[in-house]
mmCIF file of C-alpha atoms in Angstrom:
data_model
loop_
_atom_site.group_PDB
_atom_site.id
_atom_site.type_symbol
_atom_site.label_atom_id
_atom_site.label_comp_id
_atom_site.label_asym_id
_atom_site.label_seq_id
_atom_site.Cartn_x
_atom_site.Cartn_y
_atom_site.Cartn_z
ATOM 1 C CA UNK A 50 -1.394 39.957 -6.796
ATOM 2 C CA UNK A 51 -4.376 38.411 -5.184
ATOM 3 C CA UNK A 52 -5.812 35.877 -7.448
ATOM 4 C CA UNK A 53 -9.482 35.854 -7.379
ATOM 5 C CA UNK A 54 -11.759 32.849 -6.840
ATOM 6 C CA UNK A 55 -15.846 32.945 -8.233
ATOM 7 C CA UNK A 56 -16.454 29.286 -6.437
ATOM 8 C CA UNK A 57 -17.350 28.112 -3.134
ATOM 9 C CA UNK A 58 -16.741 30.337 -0.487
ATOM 10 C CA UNK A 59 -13.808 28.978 1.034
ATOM 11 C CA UNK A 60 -13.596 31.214 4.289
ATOM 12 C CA UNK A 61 -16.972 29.780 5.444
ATOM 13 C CA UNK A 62 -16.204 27.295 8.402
ATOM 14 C CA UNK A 63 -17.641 25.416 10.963
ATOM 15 C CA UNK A 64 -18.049 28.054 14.265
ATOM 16 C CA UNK A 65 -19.832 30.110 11.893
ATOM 17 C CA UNK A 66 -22.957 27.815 12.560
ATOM 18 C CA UNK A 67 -23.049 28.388 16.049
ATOM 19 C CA UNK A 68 -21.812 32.240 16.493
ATOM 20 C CA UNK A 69 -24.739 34.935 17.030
ATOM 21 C CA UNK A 70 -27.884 33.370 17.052
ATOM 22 C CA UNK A 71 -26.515 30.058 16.955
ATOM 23 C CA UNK A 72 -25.047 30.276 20.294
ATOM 24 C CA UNK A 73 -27.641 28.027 22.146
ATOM 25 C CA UNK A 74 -27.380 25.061 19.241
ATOM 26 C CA UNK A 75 -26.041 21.934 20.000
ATOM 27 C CA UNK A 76 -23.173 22.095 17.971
ATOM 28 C CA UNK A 77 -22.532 19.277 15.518
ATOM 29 C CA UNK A 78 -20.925 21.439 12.913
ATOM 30 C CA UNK A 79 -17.708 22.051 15.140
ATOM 31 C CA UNK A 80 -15.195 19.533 14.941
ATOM 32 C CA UNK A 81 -13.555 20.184 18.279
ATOM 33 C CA UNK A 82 -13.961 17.001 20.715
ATOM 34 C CA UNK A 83 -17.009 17.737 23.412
ATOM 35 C CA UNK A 84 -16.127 18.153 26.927
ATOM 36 C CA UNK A 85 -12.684 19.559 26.421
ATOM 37 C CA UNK A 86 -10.117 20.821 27.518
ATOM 38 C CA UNK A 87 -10.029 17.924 30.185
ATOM 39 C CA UNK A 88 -9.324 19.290 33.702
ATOM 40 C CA UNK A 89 -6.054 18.658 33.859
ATOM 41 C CA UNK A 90 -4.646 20.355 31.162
ATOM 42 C CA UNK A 91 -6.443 23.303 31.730
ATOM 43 C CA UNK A 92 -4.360 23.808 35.365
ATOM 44 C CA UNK A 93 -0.921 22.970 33.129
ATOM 45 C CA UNK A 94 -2.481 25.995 31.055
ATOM 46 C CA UNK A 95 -3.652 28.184 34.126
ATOM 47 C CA UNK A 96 0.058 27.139 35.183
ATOM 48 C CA UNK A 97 1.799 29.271 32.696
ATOM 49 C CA UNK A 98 0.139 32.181 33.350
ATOM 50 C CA UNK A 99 2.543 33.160 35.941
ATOM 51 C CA UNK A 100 5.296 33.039 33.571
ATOM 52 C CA UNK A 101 3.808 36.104 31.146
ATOM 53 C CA UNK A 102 5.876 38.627 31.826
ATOM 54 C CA UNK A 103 8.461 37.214 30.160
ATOM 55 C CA UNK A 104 8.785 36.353 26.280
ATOM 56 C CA UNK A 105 7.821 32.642 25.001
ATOM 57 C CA UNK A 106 10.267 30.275 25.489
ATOM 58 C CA UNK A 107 9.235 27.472 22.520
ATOM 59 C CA UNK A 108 12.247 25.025 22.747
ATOM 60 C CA UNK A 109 11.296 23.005 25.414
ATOM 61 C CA UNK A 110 7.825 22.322 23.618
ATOM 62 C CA UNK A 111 9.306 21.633 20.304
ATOM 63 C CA UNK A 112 11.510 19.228 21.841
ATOM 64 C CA UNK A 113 8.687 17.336 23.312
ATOM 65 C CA UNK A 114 6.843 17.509 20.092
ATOM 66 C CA UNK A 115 10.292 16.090 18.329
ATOM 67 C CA UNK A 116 10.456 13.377 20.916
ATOM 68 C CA UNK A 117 7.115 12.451 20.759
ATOM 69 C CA UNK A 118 7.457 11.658 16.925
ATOM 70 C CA UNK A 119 10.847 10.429 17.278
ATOM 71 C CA UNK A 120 12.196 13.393 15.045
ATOM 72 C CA UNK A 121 15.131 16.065 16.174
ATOM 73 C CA UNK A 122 13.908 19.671 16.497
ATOM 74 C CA UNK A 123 15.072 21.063 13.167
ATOM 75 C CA UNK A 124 11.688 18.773 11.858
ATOM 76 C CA UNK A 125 9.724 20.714 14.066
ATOM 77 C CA UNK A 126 8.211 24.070 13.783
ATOM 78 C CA UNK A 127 5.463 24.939 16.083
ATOM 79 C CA UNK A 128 2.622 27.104 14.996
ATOM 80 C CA UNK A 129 -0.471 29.200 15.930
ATOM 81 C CA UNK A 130 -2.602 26.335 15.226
ATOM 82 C CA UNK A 131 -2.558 24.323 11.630
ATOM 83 C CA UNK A 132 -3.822 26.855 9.571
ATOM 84 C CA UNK A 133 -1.150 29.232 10.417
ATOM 85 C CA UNK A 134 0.927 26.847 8.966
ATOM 86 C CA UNK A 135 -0.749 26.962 5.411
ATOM 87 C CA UNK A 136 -0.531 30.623 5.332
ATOM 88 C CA UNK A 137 3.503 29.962 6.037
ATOM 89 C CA UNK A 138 3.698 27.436 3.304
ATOM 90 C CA UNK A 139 1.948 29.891 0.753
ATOM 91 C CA UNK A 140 4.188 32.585 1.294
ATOM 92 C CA UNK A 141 7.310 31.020 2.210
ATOM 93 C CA UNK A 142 7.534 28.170 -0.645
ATOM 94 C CA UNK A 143 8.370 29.287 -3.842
ATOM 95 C CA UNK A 144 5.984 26.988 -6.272
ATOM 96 C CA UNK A 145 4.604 26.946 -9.689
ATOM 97 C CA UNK A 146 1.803 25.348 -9.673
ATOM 98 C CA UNK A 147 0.053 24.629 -6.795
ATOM 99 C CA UNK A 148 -2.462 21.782 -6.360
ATOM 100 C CA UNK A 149 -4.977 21.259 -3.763
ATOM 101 C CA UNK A 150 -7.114 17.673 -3.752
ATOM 102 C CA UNK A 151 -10.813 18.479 -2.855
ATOM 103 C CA UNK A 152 -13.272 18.344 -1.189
ATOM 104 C CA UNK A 153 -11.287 18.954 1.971
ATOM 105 C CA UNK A 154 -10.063 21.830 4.467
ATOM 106 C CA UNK A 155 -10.795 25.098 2.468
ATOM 107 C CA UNK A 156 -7.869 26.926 4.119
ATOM 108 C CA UNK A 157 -5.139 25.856 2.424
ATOM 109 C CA UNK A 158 -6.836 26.635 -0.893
ATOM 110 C CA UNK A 159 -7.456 30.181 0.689
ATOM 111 C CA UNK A 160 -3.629 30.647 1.672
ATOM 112 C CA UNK A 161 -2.299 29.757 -1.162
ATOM 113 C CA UNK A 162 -5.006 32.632 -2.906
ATOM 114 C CA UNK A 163 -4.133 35.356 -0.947
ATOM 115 C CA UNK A 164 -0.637 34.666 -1.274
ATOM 116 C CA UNK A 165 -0.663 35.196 -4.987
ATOM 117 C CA UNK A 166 -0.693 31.701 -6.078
ATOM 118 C CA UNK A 167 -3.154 30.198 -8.888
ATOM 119 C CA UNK A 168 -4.381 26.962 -7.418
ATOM 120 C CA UNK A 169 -5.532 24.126 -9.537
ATOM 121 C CA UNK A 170 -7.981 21.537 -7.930
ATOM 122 C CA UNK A 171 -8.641 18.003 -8.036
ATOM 123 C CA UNK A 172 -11.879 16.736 -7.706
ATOM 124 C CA UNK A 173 -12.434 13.103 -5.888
ATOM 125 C CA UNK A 174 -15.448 12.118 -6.723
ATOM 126 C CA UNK A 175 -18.868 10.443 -4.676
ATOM 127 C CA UNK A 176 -18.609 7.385 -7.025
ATOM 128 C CA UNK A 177 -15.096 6.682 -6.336
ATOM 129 C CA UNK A 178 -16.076 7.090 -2.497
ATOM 130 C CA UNK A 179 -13.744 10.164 -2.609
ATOM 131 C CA UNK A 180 -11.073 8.377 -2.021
ATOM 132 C CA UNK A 181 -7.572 8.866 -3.724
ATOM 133 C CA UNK A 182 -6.408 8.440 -7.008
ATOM 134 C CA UNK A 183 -2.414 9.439 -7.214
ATOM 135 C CA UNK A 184 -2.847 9.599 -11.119
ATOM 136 C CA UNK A 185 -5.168 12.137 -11.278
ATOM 137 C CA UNK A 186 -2.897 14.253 -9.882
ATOM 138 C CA UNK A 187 -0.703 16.638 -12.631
ATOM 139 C CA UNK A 188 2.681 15.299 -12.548
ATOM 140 C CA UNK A 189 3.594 19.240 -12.905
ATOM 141 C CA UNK A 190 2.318 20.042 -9.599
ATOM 142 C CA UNK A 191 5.315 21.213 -7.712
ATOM 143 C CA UNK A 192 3.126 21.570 -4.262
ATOM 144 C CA UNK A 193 0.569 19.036 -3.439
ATOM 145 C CA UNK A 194 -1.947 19.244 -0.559
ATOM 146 C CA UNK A 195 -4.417 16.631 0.965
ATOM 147 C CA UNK A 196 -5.789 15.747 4.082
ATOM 148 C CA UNK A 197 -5.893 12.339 6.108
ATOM 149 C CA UNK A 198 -8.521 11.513 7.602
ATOM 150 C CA UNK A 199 -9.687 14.357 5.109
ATOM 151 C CA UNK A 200 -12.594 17.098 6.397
ATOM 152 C CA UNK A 201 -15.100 17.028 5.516
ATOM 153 C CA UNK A 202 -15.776 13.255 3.940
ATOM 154 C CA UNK A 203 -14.139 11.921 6.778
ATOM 155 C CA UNK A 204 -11.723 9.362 4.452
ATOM 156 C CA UNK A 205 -8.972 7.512 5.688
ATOM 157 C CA UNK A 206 -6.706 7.465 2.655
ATOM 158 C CA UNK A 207 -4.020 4.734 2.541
ATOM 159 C CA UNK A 208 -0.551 6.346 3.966
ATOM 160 C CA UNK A 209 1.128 3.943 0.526
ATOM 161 C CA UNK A 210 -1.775 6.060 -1.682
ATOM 162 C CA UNK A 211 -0.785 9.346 -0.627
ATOM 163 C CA UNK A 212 3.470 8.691 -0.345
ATOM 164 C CA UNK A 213 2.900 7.368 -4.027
ATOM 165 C CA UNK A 214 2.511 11.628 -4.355
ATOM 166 C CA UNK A 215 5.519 12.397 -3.695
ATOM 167 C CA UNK A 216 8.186 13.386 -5.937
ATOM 168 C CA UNK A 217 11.806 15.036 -6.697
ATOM 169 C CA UNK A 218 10.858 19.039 -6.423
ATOM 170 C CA UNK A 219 7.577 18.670 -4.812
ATOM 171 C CA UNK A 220 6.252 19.619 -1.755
ATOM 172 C CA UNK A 221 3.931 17.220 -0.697
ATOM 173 C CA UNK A 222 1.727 18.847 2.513
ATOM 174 C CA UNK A 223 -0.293 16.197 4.505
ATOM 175 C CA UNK A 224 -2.744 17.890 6.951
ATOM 176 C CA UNK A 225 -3.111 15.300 9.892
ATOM 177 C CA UNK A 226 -5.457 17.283 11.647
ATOM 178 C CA UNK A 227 -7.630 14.484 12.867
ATOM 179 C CA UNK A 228 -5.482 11.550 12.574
ATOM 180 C CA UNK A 229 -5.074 11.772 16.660
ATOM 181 C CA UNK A 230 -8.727 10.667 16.140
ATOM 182 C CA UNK A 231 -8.207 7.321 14.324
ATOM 183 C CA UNK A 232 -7.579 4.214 16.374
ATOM 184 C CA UNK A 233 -3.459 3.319 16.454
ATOM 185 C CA UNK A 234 -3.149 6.603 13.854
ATOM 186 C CA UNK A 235 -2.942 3.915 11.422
ATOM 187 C CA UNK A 236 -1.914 5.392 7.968
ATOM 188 C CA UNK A 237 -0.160 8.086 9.380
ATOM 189 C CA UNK A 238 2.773 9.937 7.878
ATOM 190 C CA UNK A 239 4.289 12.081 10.142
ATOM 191 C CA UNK A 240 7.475 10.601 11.459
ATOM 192 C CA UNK A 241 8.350 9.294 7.712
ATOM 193 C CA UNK A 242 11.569 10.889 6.884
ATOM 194 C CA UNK A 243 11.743 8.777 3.936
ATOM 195 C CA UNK A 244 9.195 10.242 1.512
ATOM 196 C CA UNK A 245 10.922 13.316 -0.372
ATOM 197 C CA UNK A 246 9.997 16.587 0.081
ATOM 198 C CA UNK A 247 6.997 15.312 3.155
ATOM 199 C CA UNK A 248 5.560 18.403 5.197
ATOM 200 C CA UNK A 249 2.352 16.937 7.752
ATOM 201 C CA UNK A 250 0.521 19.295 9.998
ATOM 202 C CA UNK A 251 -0.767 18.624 12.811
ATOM 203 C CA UNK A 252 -3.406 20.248 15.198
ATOM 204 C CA UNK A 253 -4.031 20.258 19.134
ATOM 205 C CA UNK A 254 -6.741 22.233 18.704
ATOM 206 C CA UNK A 255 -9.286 19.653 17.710
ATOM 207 C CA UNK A 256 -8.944 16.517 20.689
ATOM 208 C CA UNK A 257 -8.000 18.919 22.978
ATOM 209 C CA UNK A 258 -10.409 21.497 22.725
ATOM 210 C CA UNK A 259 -7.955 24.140 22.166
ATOM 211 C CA UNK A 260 -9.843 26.113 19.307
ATOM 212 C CA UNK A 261 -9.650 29.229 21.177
ATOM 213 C CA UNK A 262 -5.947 28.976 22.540
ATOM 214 C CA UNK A 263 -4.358 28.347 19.183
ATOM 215 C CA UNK A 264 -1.613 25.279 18.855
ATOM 216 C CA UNK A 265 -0.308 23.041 16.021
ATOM 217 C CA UNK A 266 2.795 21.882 14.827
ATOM 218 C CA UNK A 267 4.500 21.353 11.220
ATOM 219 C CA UNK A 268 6.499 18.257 10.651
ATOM 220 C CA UNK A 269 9.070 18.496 7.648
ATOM 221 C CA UNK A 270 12.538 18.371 6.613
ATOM 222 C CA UNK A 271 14.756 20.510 8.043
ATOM 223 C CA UNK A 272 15.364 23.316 5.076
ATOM 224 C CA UNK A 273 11.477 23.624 4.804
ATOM 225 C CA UNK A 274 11.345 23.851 8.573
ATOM 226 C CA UNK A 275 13.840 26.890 8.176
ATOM 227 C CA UNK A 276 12.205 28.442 5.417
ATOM 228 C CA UNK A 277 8.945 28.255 6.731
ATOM 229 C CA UNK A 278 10.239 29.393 10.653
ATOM 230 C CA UNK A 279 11.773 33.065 8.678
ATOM 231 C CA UNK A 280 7.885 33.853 7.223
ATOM 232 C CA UNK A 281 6.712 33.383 10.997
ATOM 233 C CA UNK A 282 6.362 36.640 12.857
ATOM 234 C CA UNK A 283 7.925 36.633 15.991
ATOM 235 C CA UNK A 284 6.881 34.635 19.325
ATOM 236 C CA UNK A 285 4.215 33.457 17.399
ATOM 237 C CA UNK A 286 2.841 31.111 19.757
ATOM 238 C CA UNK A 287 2.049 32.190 23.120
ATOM 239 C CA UNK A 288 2.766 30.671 26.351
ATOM 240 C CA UNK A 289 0.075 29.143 27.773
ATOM 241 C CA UNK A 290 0.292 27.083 24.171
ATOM 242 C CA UNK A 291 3.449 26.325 24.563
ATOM 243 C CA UNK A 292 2.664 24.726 28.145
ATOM 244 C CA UNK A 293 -0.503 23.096 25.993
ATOM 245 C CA UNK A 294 1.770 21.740 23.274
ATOM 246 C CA UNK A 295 4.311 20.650 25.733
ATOM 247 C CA UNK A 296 1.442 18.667 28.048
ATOM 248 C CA UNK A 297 -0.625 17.290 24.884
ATOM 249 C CA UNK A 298 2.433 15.558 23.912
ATOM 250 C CA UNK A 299 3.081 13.492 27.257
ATOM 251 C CA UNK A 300 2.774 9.658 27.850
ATOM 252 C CA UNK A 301 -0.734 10.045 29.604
ATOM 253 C CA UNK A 302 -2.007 13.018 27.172
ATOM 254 C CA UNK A 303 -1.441 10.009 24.447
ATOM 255 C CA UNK A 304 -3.013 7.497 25.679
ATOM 256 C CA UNK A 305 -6.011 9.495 27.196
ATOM 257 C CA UNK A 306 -6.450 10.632 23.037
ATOM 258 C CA UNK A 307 -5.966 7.017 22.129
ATOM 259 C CA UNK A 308 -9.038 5.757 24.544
ATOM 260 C CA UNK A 309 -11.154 9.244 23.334
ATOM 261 C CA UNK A 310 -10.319 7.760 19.502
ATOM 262 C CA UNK A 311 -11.916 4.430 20.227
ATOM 263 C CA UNK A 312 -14.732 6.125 22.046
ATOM 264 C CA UNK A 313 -15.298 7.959 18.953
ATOM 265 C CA UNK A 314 -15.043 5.791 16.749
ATOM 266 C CA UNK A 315 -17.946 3.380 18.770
ATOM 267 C CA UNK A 316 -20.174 6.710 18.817
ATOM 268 C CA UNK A 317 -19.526 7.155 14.784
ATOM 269 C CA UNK A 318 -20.664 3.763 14.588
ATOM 270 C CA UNK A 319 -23.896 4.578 16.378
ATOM 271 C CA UNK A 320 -24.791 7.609 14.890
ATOM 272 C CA UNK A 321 -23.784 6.026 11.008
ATOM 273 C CA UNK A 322 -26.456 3.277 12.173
ATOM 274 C CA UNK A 323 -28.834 6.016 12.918
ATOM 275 C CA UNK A 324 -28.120 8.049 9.801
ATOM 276 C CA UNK A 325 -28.880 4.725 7.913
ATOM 277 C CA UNK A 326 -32.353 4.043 9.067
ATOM 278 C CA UNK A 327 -33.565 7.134 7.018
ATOM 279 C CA UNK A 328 -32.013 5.397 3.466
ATOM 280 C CA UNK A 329 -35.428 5.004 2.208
ATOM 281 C CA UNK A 330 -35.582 8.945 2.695
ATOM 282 C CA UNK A 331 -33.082 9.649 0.373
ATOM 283 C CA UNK A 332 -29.872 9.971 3.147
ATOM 284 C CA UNK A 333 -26.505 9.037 2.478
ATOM 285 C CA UNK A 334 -23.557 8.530 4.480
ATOM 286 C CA UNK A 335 -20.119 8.539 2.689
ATOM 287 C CA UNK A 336 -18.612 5.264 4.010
ATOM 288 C CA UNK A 337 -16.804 4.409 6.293
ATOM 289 C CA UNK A 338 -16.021 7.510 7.475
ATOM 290 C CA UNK A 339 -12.886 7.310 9.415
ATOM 291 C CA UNK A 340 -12.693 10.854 11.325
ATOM 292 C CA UNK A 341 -15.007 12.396 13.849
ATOM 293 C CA UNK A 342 -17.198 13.536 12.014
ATOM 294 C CA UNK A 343 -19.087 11.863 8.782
ATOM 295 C CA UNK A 344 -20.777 13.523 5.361
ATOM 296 C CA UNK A 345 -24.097 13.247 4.611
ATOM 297 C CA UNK A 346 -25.665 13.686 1.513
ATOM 298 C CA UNK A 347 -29.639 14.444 2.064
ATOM 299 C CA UNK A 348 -32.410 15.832 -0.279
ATOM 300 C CA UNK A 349 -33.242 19.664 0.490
ATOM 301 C CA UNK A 350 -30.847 19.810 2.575
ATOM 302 C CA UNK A 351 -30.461 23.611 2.780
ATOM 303 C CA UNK A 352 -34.023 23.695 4.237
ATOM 304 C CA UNK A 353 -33.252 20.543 6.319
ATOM 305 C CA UNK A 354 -30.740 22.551 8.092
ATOM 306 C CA UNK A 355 -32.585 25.472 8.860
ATOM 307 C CA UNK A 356 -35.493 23.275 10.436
ATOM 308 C CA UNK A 357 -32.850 21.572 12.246
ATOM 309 C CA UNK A 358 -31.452 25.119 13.692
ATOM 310 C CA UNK A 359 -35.233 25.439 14.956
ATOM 311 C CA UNK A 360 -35.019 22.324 16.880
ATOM 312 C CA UNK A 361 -31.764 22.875 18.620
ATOM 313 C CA UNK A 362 -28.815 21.409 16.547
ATOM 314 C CA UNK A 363 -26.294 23.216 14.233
ATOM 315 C CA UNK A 364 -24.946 21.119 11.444
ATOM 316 C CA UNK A 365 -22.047 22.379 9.118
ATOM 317 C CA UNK A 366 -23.125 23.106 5.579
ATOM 318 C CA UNK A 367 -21.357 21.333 3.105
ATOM 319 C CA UNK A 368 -21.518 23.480 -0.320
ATOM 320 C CA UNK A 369 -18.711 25.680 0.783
ATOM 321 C CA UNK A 370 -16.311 22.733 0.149
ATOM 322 C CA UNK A 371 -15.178 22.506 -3.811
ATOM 323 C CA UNK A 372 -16.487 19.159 -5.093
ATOM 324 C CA UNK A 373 -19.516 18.915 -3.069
ATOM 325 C CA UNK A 374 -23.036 20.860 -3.689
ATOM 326 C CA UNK A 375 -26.096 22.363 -1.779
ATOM 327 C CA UNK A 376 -27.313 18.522 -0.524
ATOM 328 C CA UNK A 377 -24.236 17.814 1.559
ATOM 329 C CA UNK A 378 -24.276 18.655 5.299
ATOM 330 C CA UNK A 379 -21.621 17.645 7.602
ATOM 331 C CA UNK A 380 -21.801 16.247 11.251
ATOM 332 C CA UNK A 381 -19.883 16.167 13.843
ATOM 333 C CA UNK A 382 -19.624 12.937 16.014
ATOM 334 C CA UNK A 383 -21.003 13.521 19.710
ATOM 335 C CA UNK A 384 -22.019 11.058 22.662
ATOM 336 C CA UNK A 385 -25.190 8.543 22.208
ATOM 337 C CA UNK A 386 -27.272 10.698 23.767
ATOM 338 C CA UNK A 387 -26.904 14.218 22.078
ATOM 339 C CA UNK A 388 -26.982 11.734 18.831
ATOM 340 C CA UNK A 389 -30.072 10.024 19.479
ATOM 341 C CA UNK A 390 -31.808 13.336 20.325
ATOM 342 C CA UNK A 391 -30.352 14.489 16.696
ATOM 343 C CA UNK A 392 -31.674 11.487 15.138
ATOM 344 C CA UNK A 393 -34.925 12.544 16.252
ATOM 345 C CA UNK A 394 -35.016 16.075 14.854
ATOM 346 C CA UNK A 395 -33.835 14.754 11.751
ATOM 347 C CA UNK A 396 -36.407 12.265 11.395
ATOM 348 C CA UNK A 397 -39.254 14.854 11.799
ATOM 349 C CA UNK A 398 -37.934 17.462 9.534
ATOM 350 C CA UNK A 399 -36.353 15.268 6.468
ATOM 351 C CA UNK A 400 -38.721 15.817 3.486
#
């Protein structure tokens, strides 16, 4: 039985900014990485095409994903992009009492809904900085889920913080979607094998620009691997994924995503700058935002958004998230350019 949910509506993402009549915005409510997929990859993708006669093949790309966290395969499940992965864990996990830490990614939440589950939420809050307090989590929770760097407030929670969550019994799920993002992935989790009961997601989708092509991986211990692997339909991902996954995951796909994380990270910096300059208007940045993209808290922002959408740029709305309200906008980090011409807009249509 579908439990039912009166709150934000947590289906509302990003691309629906920019779809219909959106479609000539600059998008800053997308958190895919601009100007991807780079070259490159794209021919290892155009590659595989030759080879689609024949069923998917996924063990050479889950070894490479192993290797490249230093895990063995039976850690590694590959998946049609994270969020298939939370609708695996809702159905294949049998839990109690589910717990998901807000505001963040909506979709796990959503899984957990449609699978049945009742989900109780914890609330970080703007005067803590939303950052992470382990106690205010219900030592009952049997399944616990958080992200780091979390969407949308774009917190870099402390990898100690987060394994203090962990417990005998519980399922702790870490969703690492953007921690590819951060500089040296520092307060990462995912090739700890010694926190109990440690599931982290990750997603290609996002540095890559693979939104469209659908790739992400689950990193656990091996029974929750083989639990989740028997709720998966069959092939689930597709080949030119798998040669995605499998090329992603390479010496010189790292360190290209380590030189785009420091790039964004100096074009966070300049748009945070920006952002500041219109304090005295009543604009907020939650700070320091780790991820690539930041939350802003504005007045009238509803109607700030709309004026921006007249000017050119599509920001994601940020009362869909549980925790946050009608004066929170989120947006995504782009080059100095497409930031200083969004700086501008802002400026003239800010109350």
């Amino acid at each position: 039985m579908r439990t039912e949910d009166t709150g934000p509506d947590l289906r509302h993402h990003g691309d629906a900014e920019v779809r219909d009549d959106g479609a000539t915005l600059v998008d800053l409510a997308v958190n895919v990485r601009a100007d991807t997929p780079p070259s490159w990859l794209r021919e290892e993708i155009a590659g595989s095409l030759s080879s689609l006669a024949a069923y998917p093949d996924g063990r050479a790309a889950r070894a490479a994903v192993a290797a490249r966290h230093g895990l063995p395969v039976e850690r590694v499940l590959l998946t049609a992009g994270a969020a298939e992965a939370f609708v695996l864990l809702a159905r294949a996990l049998k839990v109690r009492r589910p717990v998901v830490v807000h505001p963040q990614f909506t979709e796990p939440e959503a899984a957990l809904r449609d699978a049945g589950h009742t989900v109780d939420r914890v609330l970080l809050r703007e005067e803590d900085g939303f950052r992470l307090d382990p106690a205010a989590v219900p030592e009952e929770a049997d399944l616990v889920v958080i992200g780091n760097p979390t969407n949308p407030t774009s917190v870099l929670h402390p990898a100690a913080a987060i394994a203090r969550l962990a417990r005998p019994g519980r399922v702790l799920v870490v969703d690492e979607a953007f921690m590819d993002a951060v500089p040296g992935e520092r307060e990462a989790l995912a090739e700890r094998t010694d926190v109990p009961g440690l599931v982290v997601l990750r997603s290609l989708t996002k540095t890559w620009g693979l939104a469209g092509l659908r790739i992400g991986y689950v990193l656990a211990p091996a029974d929750i691997i083989a639990a989740l692997e028997r709720a998966q339909p069959l092939w689930p991902v597709s080949t030119p994924a798998l040669a995605a996954a499998e090329a992603c995951v390479t010496s010189r796909a790292l360190a290209e995503a380590g030189h785009a994380a420091h790039r964004i990270a100096a074009d966070r910096a300049h748009l945070v700058a920006g952002l500041s300059e219109f304090a005295s208007r009543g604009v907020r940045v939650v700070e320091p935002p780790e991820g690539p993209f930041v939350l802003v808290r504005m007045p009238g922002a509803a109607a700030v958004r709309h004026r921006l959408r007249g000017l050119g740029y599509a920001v994601r709305r940020g009362d869909t998230f549980p925790g946050l309200g009608e004066e929170w906008v989120r947006v995504a980090v782009r080059d100095r350019v497409t930031a200083n011409g969004f700086l501008k807009a802002l400026s003239a249509v800010l109350p």
